[in-house]
Short mmCIF file of N, CA and C in Angstrom, two decimals:
data_model
loop_
_atom_site.label_atom_id
_atom_site.label_comp_id
_atom_site.label_asym_id
_atom_site.label_seq_id
_atom_site.Cartn_x
_atom_site.Cartn_y
_atom_site.Cartn_z
N UNK N 1 204.63 31.79 -27.86
CA UNK N 1 203.64 30.82 -27.48
C UNK N 1 202.26 31.35 -27.82
N UNK N 2 201.71 32.22 -26.97
CA UNK N 2 200.43 32.87 -27.24
C UNK N 2 200.67 34.37 -27.24
N UNK N 3 199.98 35.12 -28.07
CA UNK N 3 200.18 36.57 -28.07
C UNK N 3 199.73 37.17 -26.74
N UNK N 4 200.57 38.04 -26.19
CA UNK N 4 200.25 38.73 -24.95
C UNK N 4 200.57 37.93 -23.70
N UNK N 5 201.15 36.73 -23.86
CA UNK N 5 201.47 35.89 -22.70
C UNK N 5 202.98 35.81 -22.57
N UNK N 6 203.49 36.21 -21.41
CA UNK N 6 204.91 36.13 -21.11
C UNK N 6 205.10 35.20 -19.92
N UNK N 7 206.07 34.30 -20.03
CA UNK N 7 206.39 33.40 -18.93
C UNK N 7 207.86 33.58 -18.61
N UNK N 8 208.15 33.83 -17.34
CA UNK N 8 209.54 33.93 -16.93
C UNK N 8 209.68 33.32 -15.55
N UNK N 9 210.90 32.95 -15.19
CA UNK N 9 211.16 32.31 -13.90
C UNK N 9 212.04 33.22 -13.05
N UNK N 10 211.73 33.21 -11.76
CA UNK N 10 212.52 33.97 -10.80
C UNK N 10 212.95 33.00 -9.71
N UNK N 11 214.21 33.04 -9.33
CA UNK N 11 214.71 32.15 -8.30
C UNK N 11 214.59 32.82 -6.93
N UNK N 12 213.77 32.22 -6.04
CA UNK N 12 213.59 32.71 -4.68
C UNK N 12 213.84 31.55 -3.74
N UNK N 13 214.80 31.71 -2.85
CA UNK N 13 215.15 30.69 -1.86
C UNK N 13 215.37 29.33 -2.53
N UNK N 14 216.22 29.28 -3.52
CA UNK N 14 216.60 28.06 -4.23
C UNK N 14 215.44 27.36 -4.94
N UNK N 15 214.35 28.08 -5.23
CA UNK N 15 213.24 27.50 -5.98
C UNK N 15 212.99 28.35 -7.22
N UNK N 16 212.81 27.68 -8.34
CA UNK N 16 212.43 28.37 -9.57
C UNK N 16 210.92 28.48 -9.59
N UNK N 17 210.40 29.68 -9.48
CA UNK N 17 208.97 29.90 -9.46
C UNK N 17 208.58 30.56 -10.78
N UNK N 18 207.66 29.94 -11.52
CA UNK N 18 207.25 30.56 -12.78
C UNK N 18 206.28 31.73 -12.54
N UNK N 19 206.44 32.77 -13.31
CA UNK N 19 205.52 33.90 -13.27
C UNK N 19 204.90 34.05 -14.64
N UNK N 20 203.60 34.25 -14.67
CA UNK N 20 202.87 34.37 -15.92
C UNK N 20 202.27 35.76 -16.02
N UNK N 21 202.49 36.40 -17.14
CA UNK N 21 201.86 37.69 -17.43
C UNK N 21 200.97 37.52 -18.65
N UNK N 22 199.70 37.91 -18.51
CA UNK N 22 198.77 37.87 -19.62
C UNK N 22 198.28 39.29 -19.84
N UNK N 23 198.68 39.86 -20.97
CA UNK N 23 198.34 41.25 -21.32
C UNK N 23 198.71 42.21 -20.20
N UNK N 24 199.87 41.99 -19.59
CA UNK N 24 200.37 42.89 -18.55
C UNK N 24 199.88 42.57 -17.15
N UNK N 25 198.93 41.68 -17.00
CA UNK N 25 198.41 41.32 -15.67
C UNK N 25 199.14 40.06 -15.20
N UNK N 26 199.71 40.11 -14.00
CA UNK N 26 200.46 38.98 -13.47
C UNK N 26 199.53 38.01 -12.74
N UNK N 27 199.66 36.74 -13.09
CA UNK N 27 198.88 35.70 -12.41
C UNK N 27 199.62 35.27 -11.15
N UNK N 28 198.89 35.02 -10.09
CA UNK N 28 199.51 34.62 -8.82
C UNK N 28 199.94 33.15 -8.88
N UNK N 29 201.03 32.84 -8.20
CA UNK N 29 201.50 31.48 -8.05
C UNK N 29 201.13 31.02 -6.65
N UNK N 30 200.51 29.85 -6.55
CA UNK N 30 200.09 29.34 -5.25
C UNK N 30 200.89 28.08 -4.92
N UNK N 31 201.08 27.78 -3.64
CA UNK N 31 201.91 26.62 -3.27
C UNK N 31 201.24 25.28 -3.54
N UNK N 32 199.90 25.20 -3.50
CA UNK N 32 199.20 23.96 -3.78
C UNK N 32 197.76 24.26 -4.17
N UNK N 33 197.11 23.28 -4.83
CA UNK N 33 195.70 23.41 -5.17
C UNK N 33 195.11 22.01 -5.28
N UNK N 34 193.78 21.92 -5.21
CA UNK N 34 193.09 20.65 -5.33
C UNK N 34 192.68 20.44 -6.78
N UNK N 35 192.93 19.23 -7.27
CA UNK N 35 192.55 18.86 -8.62
C UNK N 35 192.13 17.40 -8.60
N UNK N 36 190.89 17.12 -8.98
CA UNK N 36 190.36 15.76 -9.01
C UNK N 36 190.59 15.01 -7.69
N UNK N 37 190.17 15.60 -6.60
CA UNK N 37 190.26 15.04 -5.25
C UNK N 37 191.69 14.82 -4.77
N UNK N 38 192.67 15.38 -5.44
CA UNK N 38 194.06 15.25 -5.02
C UNK N 38 194.63 16.63 -4.82
N UNK N 39 195.66 16.72 -3.97
CA UNK N 39 196.33 18.00 -3.74
C UNK N 39 197.61 18.00 -4.57
N UNK N 40 197.71 18.97 -5.46
CA UNK N 40 198.89 19.13 -6.30
C UNK N 40 199.74 20.23 -5.67
N UNK N 41 200.99 19.90 -5.36
CA UNK N 41 201.88 20.83 -4.67
C UNK N 41 202.95 21.35 -5.62
N UNK N 42 203.40 22.57 -5.38
CA UNK N 42 204.47 23.12 -6.21
C UNK N 42 205.80 22.42 -5.94
N UNK N 43 205.91 21.74 -4.80
CA UNK N 43 207.14 21.01 -4.48
C UNK N 43 207.08 19.57 -4.99
N UNK N 44 205.98 19.17 -5.60
CA UNK N 44 205.73 17.83 -6.14
C UNK N 44 205.79 16.73 -5.09
N UNK N 45 205.62 17.08 -3.82
CA UNK N 45 205.57 16.07 -2.76
C UNK N 45 204.12 15.70 -2.51
N UNK N 46 203.90 14.47 -2.06
CA UNK N 46 202.53 14.01 -1.84
C UNK N 46 202.17 13.96 -0.35
N UNK N 47 202.97 14.57 0.50
CA UNK N 47 202.71 14.53 1.94
C UNK N 47 201.32 15.06 2.28
N UNK N 48 200.98 16.24 1.78
CA UNK N 48 199.66 16.82 2.07
C UNK N 48 198.54 16.00 1.46
N UNK N 49 198.77 15.43 0.31
CA UNK N 49 197.74 14.62 -0.34
C UNK N 49 197.45 13.36 0.47
N UNK N 50 198.48 12.70 0.97
CA UNK N 50 198.30 11.49 1.77
C UNK N 50 197.53 11.81 3.05
N UNK N 51 197.93 12.88 3.73
CA UNK N 51 197.25 13.27 4.97
C UNK N 51 195.79 13.63 4.69
N UNK N 52 195.54 14.35 3.60
CA UNK N 52 194.18 14.73 3.22
C UNK N 52 193.32 13.50 2.94
N UNK N 53 193.88 12.53 2.21
CA UNK N 53 193.13 11.32 1.90
C UNK N 53 192.83 10.52 3.16
N UNK N 54 193.79 10.39 4.05
CA UNK N 54 193.56 9.65 5.30
C UNK N 54 192.49 10.33 6.13
N UNK N 55 192.49 11.65 6.18
CA UNK N 55 191.48 12.40 6.95
C UNK N 55 190.09 12.16 6.38
N UNK N 56 189.96 12.26 5.05
CA UNK N 56 188.65 12.05 4.42
C UNK N 56 188.14 10.63 4.63
N UNK N 57 189.01 9.67 4.43
CA UNK N 57 188.60 8.28 4.57
C UNK N 57 188.30 7.95 6.03
N UNK N 58 189.00 8.58 6.94
CA UNK N 58 188.74 8.36 8.37
C UNK N 58 187.33 8.80 8.73
N UNK N 59 186.90 9.93 8.19
CA UNK N 59 185.52 10.39 8.42
C UNK N 59 184.51 9.40 7.83
N UNK N 60 184.76 8.97 6.62
CA UNK N 60 183.85 8.01 5.97
C UNK N 60 183.80 6.70 6.75
N UNK N 61 184.97 6.25 7.19
CA UNK N 61 185.02 5.00 7.94
C UNK N 61 184.30 5.13 9.28
N UNK N 62 184.39 6.29 9.91
CA UNK N 62 183.67 6.51 11.16
C UNK N 62 182.17 6.37 10.98
N UNK N 63 181.65 6.90 9.88
CA UNK N 63 180.22 6.78 9.59
C UNK N 63 179.87 5.32 9.31
N UNK N 64 180.69 4.65 8.50
CA UNK N 64 180.44 3.24 8.20
C UNK N 64 180.50 2.38 9.45
N UNK N 65 181.47 2.66 10.29
CA UNK N 65 181.66 1.87 11.51
C UNK N 65 180.45 1.98 12.43
N UNK N 66 179.87 3.17 12.52
CA UNK N 66 178.68 3.32 13.36
C UNK N 66 177.52 2.49 12.80
N UNK N 67 177.44 2.38 11.48
CA UNK N 67 176.41 1.54 10.86
C UNK N 67 176.71 0.06 11.07
N UNK N 68 178.00 -0.31 10.99
CA UNK N 68 178.40 -1.69 11.18
C UNK N 68 178.10 -2.17 12.60
N UNK N 69 178.49 -1.37 13.58
CA UNK N 69 178.34 -1.80 14.97
C UNK N 69 176.88 -1.89 15.39
N UNK N 70 176.02 -1.09 14.77
CA UNK N 70 174.60 -1.15 15.13
C UNK N 70 173.88 -2.30 14.44
N UNK N 71 174.45 -2.81 13.34
CA UNK N 71 173.81 -3.90 12.61
C UNK N 71 174.57 -5.20 12.85
N UNK N 72 174.01 -6.06 13.67
CA UNK N 72 174.66 -7.33 14.02
C UNK N 72 174.40 -8.42 12.98
N UNK N 73 173.55 -8.13 11.98
CA UNK N 73 173.20 -9.13 10.99
C UNK N 73 174.15 -9.13 9.79
N UNK N 74 175.05 -8.18 9.72
CA UNK N 74 176.00 -8.13 8.60
C UNK N 74 177.13 -9.13 8.82
N UNK N 75 177.48 -9.83 7.76
CA UNK N 75 178.61 -10.76 7.82
C UNK N 75 179.90 -9.96 7.70
N UNK N 76 181.01 -10.55 8.19
CA UNK N 76 182.31 -9.89 8.08
C UNK N 76 182.70 -9.66 6.62
N UNK N 77 182.39 -10.61 5.76
CA UNK N 77 182.73 -10.48 4.33
C UNK N 77 182.04 -9.26 3.72
N UNK N 78 180.80 -9.02 4.11
CA UNK N 78 180.06 -7.85 3.61
C UNK N 78 180.70 -6.56 4.12
N UNK N 79 181.11 -6.56 5.38
CA UNK N 79 181.75 -5.37 5.96
C UNK N 79 183.05 -5.05 5.23
N UNK N 80 183.83 -6.09 4.89
CA UNK N 80 185.08 -5.86 4.18
C UNK N 80 184.85 -5.37 2.76
N UNK N 81 183.81 -5.89 2.12
CA UNK N 81 183.50 -5.44 0.76
C UNK N 81 183.06 -3.98 0.75
N UNK N 82 182.28 -3.58 1.74
CA UNK N 82 181.86 -2.18 1.83
C UNK N 82 183.08 -1.30 2.14
N UNK N 83 183.96 -1.76 3.03
CA UNK N 83 185.18 -1.01 3.35
C UNK N 83 186.05 -0.82 2.11
N UNK N 84 186.22 -1.88 1.33
CA UNK N 84 187.02 -1.78 0.11
C UNK N 84 186.39 -0.84 -0.91
N UNK N 85 185.06 -0.93 -1.05
CA UNK N 85 184.38 -0.12 -2.05
C UNK N 85 184.38 1.36 -1.68
N UNK N 86 184.16 1.66 -0.41
CA UNK N 86 184.03 3.06 0.00
C UNK N 86 185.37 3.66 0.42
N UNK N 87 186.06 2.98 1.32
CA UNK N 87 187.27 3.57 1.92
C UNK N 87 188.52 3.39 1.07
N UNK N 88 188.78 2.15 0.65
CA UNK N 88 190.02 1.91 -0.10
C UNK N 88 190.00 2.59 -1.47
N UNK N 89 188.83 2.66 -2.10
CA UNK N 89 188.78 3.32 -3.41
C UNK N 89 189.09 4.81 -3.28
N UNK N 90 188.68 5.43 -2.17
CA UNK N 90 188.98 6.84 -1.94
C UNK N 90 190.44 7.02 -1.53
N UNK N 91 190.91 6.14 -0.66
CA UNK N 91 192.29 6.24 -0.17
C UNK N 91 193.31 6.05 -1.28
N UNK N 92 193.01 5.15 -2.20
CA UNK N 92 193.96 4.83 -3.27
C UNK N 92 193.51 5.37 -4.61
N UNK N 93 192.98 6.58 -4.61
CA UNK N 93 192.59 7.22 -5.86
C UNK N 93 193.81 7.92 -6.46
N UNK N 94 194.22 7.50 -7.62
CA UNK N 94 195.29 8.16 -8.36
C UNK N 94 196.71 7.92 -7.90
N UNK N 95 197.07 6.73 -7.37
CA UNK N 95 198.46 6.53 -6.95
C UNK N 95 199.39 6.17 -8.11
N UNK N 96 198.85 6.11 -9.32
CA UNK N 96 199.67 5.73 -10.47
C UNK N 96 200.82 6.70 -10.68
N UNK N 97 200.60 7.95 -10.36
CA UNK N 97 201.63 8.96 -10.61
C UNK N 97 202.37 9.36 -9.34
N UNK N 98 202.08 8.72 -8.23
CA UNK N 98 202.76 9.07 -6.98
C UNK N 98 204.22 8.64 -7.01
N UNK N 99 205.05 9.45 -6.41
CA UNK N 99 206.39 9.03 -6.05
C UNK N 99 206.33 8.84 -4.55
N UNK N 100 205.94 7.64 -4.14
CA UNK N 100 205.70 7.39 -2.73
C UNK N 100 206.97 6.89 -2.07
N UNK N 101 207.22 7.42 -0.89
CA UNK N 101 208.37 7.02 -0.09
C UNK N 101 207.89 6.11 1.02
N UNK N 102 208.81 5.52 1.72
CA UNK N 102 208.48 4.58 2.79
C UNK N 102 207.57 5.23 3.83
N UNK N 103 207.77 6.51 4.15
CA UNK N 103 206.93 7.17 5.18
C UNK N 103 205.48 7.25 4.74
N UNK N 104 205.23 7.44 3.44
CA UNK N 104 203.86 7.48 2.95
C UNK N 104 203.22 6.10 3.04
N UNK N 105 203.96 5.09 2.64
CA UNK N 105 203.45 3.73 2.69
C UNK N 105 203.16 3.31 4.13
N UNK N 106 204.02 3.72 5.06
CA UNK N 106 203.81 3.39 6.48
C UNK N 106 202.54 4.05 6.99
N UNK N 107 202.33 5.32 6.65
CA UNK N 107 201.11 6.03 7.08
C UNK N 107 199.87 5.34 6.53
N UNK N 108 199.87 5.05 5.25
CA UNK N 108 198.71 4.42 4.62
C UNK N 108 198.48 3.01 5.16
N UNK N 109 199.56 2.26 5.35
CA UNK N 109 199.44 0.89 5.86
C UNK N 109 198.91 0.88 7.30
N UNK N 110 199.39 1.81 8.10
CA UNK N 110 198.92 1.90 9.49
C UNK N 110 197.42 2.18 9.53
N UNK N 111 196.97 3.09 8.71
CA UNK N 111 195.55 3.41 8.66
C UNK N 111 194.74 2.21 8.19
N UNK N 112 195.21 1.54 7.15
CA UNK N 112 194.52 0.37 6.59
C UNK N 112 194.38 -0.73 7.65
N UNK N 113 195.48 -1.05 8.32
CA UNK N 113 195.45 -2.11 9.34
C UNK N 113 194.55 -1.72 10.50
N UNK N 114 194.59 -0.45 10.91
CA UNK N 114 193.75 -0.04 12.04
C UNK N 114 192.27 -0.14 11.68
N UNK N 115 191.91 0.16 10.43
CA UNK N 115 190.51 0.00 10.00
C UNK N 115 190.11 -1.47 10.01
N UNK N 116 190.98 -2.33 9.51
CA UNK N 116 190.67 -3.76 9.51
C UNK N 116 190.53 -4.30 10.93
N UNK N 117 191.39 -3.82 11.84
CA UNK N 117 191.29 -4.24 13.24
C UNK N 117 189.96 -3.81 13.85
N UNK N 118 189.50 -2.62 13.53
CA UNK N 118 188.24 -2.13 14.08
C UNK N 118 187.06 -2.93 13.53
N UNK N 119 187.14 -3.31 12.26
CA UNK N 119 186.07 -4.13 11.69
C UNK N 119 186.03 -5.50 12.37
N UNK N 120 187.21 -6.06 12.62
CA UNK N 120 187.29 -7.37 13.27
C UNK N 120 187.01 -7.30 14.78
N UNK N 121 187.04 -6.09 15.33
CA UNK N 121 186.82 -5.94 16.77
C UNK N 121 188.07 -6.23 17.59
N UNK N 122 189.24 -6.05 16.99
CA UNK N 122 190.50 -6.30 17.68
C UNK N 122 191.07 -5.01 18.24
N UNK N 123 191.88 -5.11 19.27
CA UNK N 123 192.62 -3.98 19.81
C UNK N 123 194.10 -4.34 19.80
N UNK N 124 194.94 -3.39 20.15
CA UNK N 124 196.38 -3.66 20.18
C UNK N 124 196.72 -4.66 21.27
N UNK N 125 195.87 -4.78 22.28
CA UNK N 125 196.11 -5.73 23.38
C UNK N 125 196.01 -7.18 22.90
N UNK N 126 195.28 -7.40 21.83
CA UNK N 126 195.12 -8.75 21.29
C UNK N 126 196.40 -9.27 20.64
N UNK N 127 197.28 -8.36 20.26
CA UNK N 127 198.59 -8.69 19.70
C UNK N 127 198.51 -9.66 18.52
N UNK N 128 197.64 -9.33 17.58
CA UNK N 128 197.49 -10.13 16.36
C UNK N 128 198.40 -9.52 15.30
N UNK N 129 199.27 -10.32 14.67
CA UNK N 129 200.17 -9.77 13.65
C UNK N 129 199.41 -9.25 12.43
N UNK N 130 200.01 -8.28 11.77
CA UNK N 130 199.39 -7.68 10.58
C UNK N 130 199.18 -8.71 9.48
N UNK N 131 200.12 -9.62 9.34
CA UNK N 131 199.98 -10.64 8.30
C UNK N 131 198.75 -11.50 8.54
N UNK N 132 198.48 -11.80 9.81
CA UNK N 132 197.30 -12.61 10.13
C UNK N 132 196.01 -11.82 9.88
N UNK N 133 196.03 -10.53 10.16
CA UNK N 133 194.86 -9.69 9.90
C UNK N 133 194.58 -9.63 8.41
N UNK N 134 195.62 -9.42 7.60
CA UNK N 134 195.44 -9.37 6.14
C UNK N 134 194.97 -10.72 5.59
N UNK N 135 195.50 -11.79 6.15
CA UNK N 135 195.10 -13.12 5.71
C UNK N 135 193.65 -13.41 6.08
N UNK N 136 193.25 -13.02 7.27
CA UNK N 136 191.89 -13.26 7.75
C UNK N 136 190.87 -12.46 6.93
N UNK N 137 191.23 -11.25 6.54
CA UNK N 137 190.31 -10.40 5.79
C UNK N 137 190.44 -10.59 4.28
N UNK N 138 191.37 -11.44 3.85
CA UNK N 138 191.63 -11.68 2.43
C UNK N 138 191.93 -10.37 1.71
N UNK N 139 192.73 -9.56 2.35
CA UNK N 139 193.11 -8.26 1.81
C UNK N 139 194.60 -8.26 1.51
N UNK N 140 195.04 -7.22 0.81
CA UNK N 140 196.46 -7.04 0.49
C UNK N 140 196.99 -5.86 1.28
N UNK N 141 198.31 -5.78 1.38
CA UNK N 141 198.90 -4.60 2.00
C UNK N 141 198.80 -3.43 1.01
N UNK N 142 198.88 -2.23 1.54
CA UNK N 142 198.74 -1.02 0.72
C UNK N 142 199.83 -0.96 -0.35
N UNK N 143 201.04 -1.33 0.02
CA UNK N 143 202.15 -1.28 -0.94
C UNK N 143 201.88 -2.15 -2.16
N UNK N 144 201.31 -3.32 -1.95
CA UNK N 144 200.99 -4.22 -3.07
C UNK N 144 199.87 -3.63 -3.93
N UNK N 145 198.88 -3.00 -3.28
CA UNK N 145 197.78 -2.40 -4.05
C UNK N 145 198.27 -1.24 -4.91
N UNK N 146 199.15 -0.40 -4.34
CA UNK N 146 199.70 0.73 -5.10
C UNK N 146 200.57 0.23 -6.25
N UNK N 147 201.41 -0.77 -5.98
CA UNK N 147 202.28 -1.32 -7.03
C UNK N 147 201.45 -1.90 -8.16
N UNK N 148 200.36 -2.56 -7.82
CA UNK N 148 199.47 -3.14 -8.84
C UNK N 148 198.88 -2.05 -9.73
N UNK N 149 198.42 -0.96 -9.11
CA UNK N 149 197.85 0.14 -9.91
C UNK N 149 198.91 0.82 -10.76
N UNK N 150 200.13 0.98 -10.23
CA UNK N 150 201.20 1.61 -11.00
C UNK N 150 201.63 0.73 -12.17
N UNK N 151 201.69 -0.57 -11.96
CA UNK N 151 202.04 -1.48 -13.05
C UNK N 151 200.95 -1.51 -14.11
N UNK N 152 199.70 -1.43 -13.69
CA UNK N 152 198.59 -1.39 -14.66
C UNK N 152 198.72 -0.13 -15.52
N UNK N 153 199.02 1.01 -14.89
CA UNK N 153 199.18 2.27 -15.64
C UNK N 153 200.39 2.19 -16.57
N UNK N 154 201.47 1.60 -16.10
CA UNK N 154 202.67 1.45 -16.93
C UNK N 154 202.38 0.62 -18.16
N UNK N 155 201.63 -0.47 -18.00
CA UNK N 155 201.24 -1.30 -19.14
C UNK N 155 200.39 -0.52 -20.13
N UNK N 156 199.52 0.34 -19.62
CA UNK N 156 198.68 1.17 -20.49
C UNK N 156 199.55 2.15 -21.29
N UNK N 157 200.51 2.78 -20.63
CA UNK N 157 201.37 3.76 -21.31
C UNK N 157 202.24 3.08 -22.35
N UNK N 158 202.71 1.88 -22.08
CA UNK N 158 203.55 1.16 -23.03
C UNK N 158 202.78 0.82 -24.30
N UNK N 159 201.47 0.57 -24.18
CA UNK N 159 200.66 0.19 -25.34
C UNK N 159 200.17 1.36 -26.18
N UNK N 160 200.28 2.59 -25.69
CA UNK N 160 199.78 3.72 -26.48
C UNK N 160 200.80 4.07 -27.57
N UNK N 161 200.39 4.77 -28.62
CA UNK N 161 201.30 5.10 -29.73
C UNK N 161 202.51 5.93 -29.27
N UNK N 162 203.61 5.77 -30.00
CA UNK N 162 204.88 6.39 -29.63
C UNK N 162 204.83 7.92 -29.66
N UNK N 163 203.97 8.52 -30.48
CA UNK N 163 203.95 9.97 -30.60
C UNK N 163 203.20 10.66 -29.46
N UNK N 164 202.51 9.91 -28.62
CA UNK N 164 201.76 10.50 -27.50
C UNK N 164 202.71 10.90 -26.38
N UNK N 165 202.37 11.98 -25.67
CA UNK N 165 203.24 12.57 -24.65
C UNK N 165 203.59 11.62 -23.50
N UNK N 166 202.65 10.87 -22.91
CA UNK N 166 203.06 9.99 -21.81
C UNK N 166 204.12 8.97 -22.23
N UNK N 167 204.01 8.46 -23.43
CA UNK N 167 205.00 7.49 -23.93
C UNK N 167 206.34 8.16 -24.15
N UNK N 168 206.33 9.38 -24.69
CA UNK N 168 207.58 10.12 -24.89
C UNK N 168 208.28 10.39 -23.57
N UNK N 169 207.51 10.76 -22.55
CA UNK N 169 208.09 11.05 -21.24
C UNK N 169 208.65 9.78 -20.61
N UNK N 170 207.94 8.67 -20.75
CA UNK N 170 208.39 7.40 -20.16
C UNK N 170 209.73 6.97 -20.74
N UNK N 171 209.89 7.11 -22.06
CA UNK N 171 211.11 6.66 -22.71
C UNK N 171 212.09 7.80 -23.01
N UNK N 172 211.83 9.00 -22.51
CA UNK N 172 212.69 10.14 -22.79
C UNK N 172 214.05 10.01 -22.11
N UNK N 173 215.00 10.76 -22.61
CA UNK N 173 216.35 10.79 -22.04
C UNK N 173 216.56 12.09 -21.28
N UNK N 174 217.40 12.04 -20.28
CA UNK N 174 217.78 13.25 -19.57
C UNK N 174 218.63 14.12 -20.49
N UNK N 175 218.44 15.44 -20.42
CA UNK N 175 219.18 16.32 -21.31
C UNK N 175 220.67 16.35 -21.00
N UNK N 176 221.01 16.53 -19.75
CA UNK N 176 222.42 16.69 -19.38
C UNK N 176 222.88 15.52 -18.53
N UNK N 177 222.60 14.30 -18.96
CA UNK N 177 222.97 13.15 -18.15
C UNK N 177 224.13 12.42 -18.78
N UNK N 178 224.84 11.71 -17.96
CA UNK N 178 225.88 10.84 -18.46
C UNK N 178 225.77 9.52 -17.71
N UNK N 179 226.08 8.46 -18.40
CA UNK N 179 225.95 7.14 -17.81
C UNK N 179 227.30 6.72 -17.24
N UNK N 180 227.24 6.25 -16.00
CA UNK N 180 228.47 5.73 -15.40
C UNK N 180 228.86 4.44 -16.10
N UNK N 181 230.14 4.12 -16.13
CA UNK N 181 230.54 2.84 -16.73
C UNK N 181 229.87 1.68 -16.00
N UNK N 182 229.30 0.79 -16.74
CA UNK N 182 228.60 -0.39 -16.22
C UNK N 182 227.36 -0.01 -15.40
N UNK N 183 226.90 1.21 -15.51
CA UNK N 183 225.70 1.64 -14.77
C UNK N 183 224.45 1.40 -15.59
N UNK N 184 223.30 1.51 -14.96
CA UNK N 184 222.05 1.30 -15.68
C UNK N 184 221.78 2.47 -16.65
N UNK N 185 221.09 2.18 -17.74
CA UNK N 185 220.73 3.21 -18.68
C UNK N 185 219.68 4.12 -18.03
N UNK N 186 219.83 5.41 -18.23
CA UNK N 186 218.86 6.37 -17.71
C UNK N 186 217.83 6.64 -18.79
N UNK N 187 216.59 6.21 -18.52
CA UNK N 187 215.55 6.29 -19.52
C UNK N 187 214.40 7.21 -19.09
N UNK N 188 214.63 8.06 -18.12
CA UNK N 188 213.55 8.92 -17.65
C UNK N 188 213.93 10.38 -17.83
N UNK N 189 212.93 11.25 -17.91
CA UNK N 189 213.19 12.68 -18.05
C UNK N 189 212.89 13.39 -16.77
#
């Protein structure tokens, strides 16, 4: 690959951990790091990233909420637009590559609904259904927003030239896979 660079893998506790040596000096392997406001984990799970995003947006929303409650001249539509621009854009930054499970969607949806309830001045005692809150605020559920961004990214990848890496990965085949009779074709790597 590169002169003086050796890469080898060692299996520790059922995990393949890569080790890099550059001119005899070993580089450390870390369990996670921050990259472009997201947490990249060695386990490829997004649990820490979701919690980190909710924490950051919660702080931002707290500051916005204090401004909202002190200003009685703001319309609800303006409050929702500011919430979408500041909070939702941060919360849903980069979900195109997420492998999100139901627990992640539930966490994000719960936070989203609780923010909308606070903007509307509702509490759990009011017993307003989530569908009515979303309808009143003209908002979508988090799952629909994430699916929309993922489909937009998928359309982008499909339109790029075939020799580019994202397109190759999207249409790549598994190396050691076999298709069950009458099963779906496996088109992912």
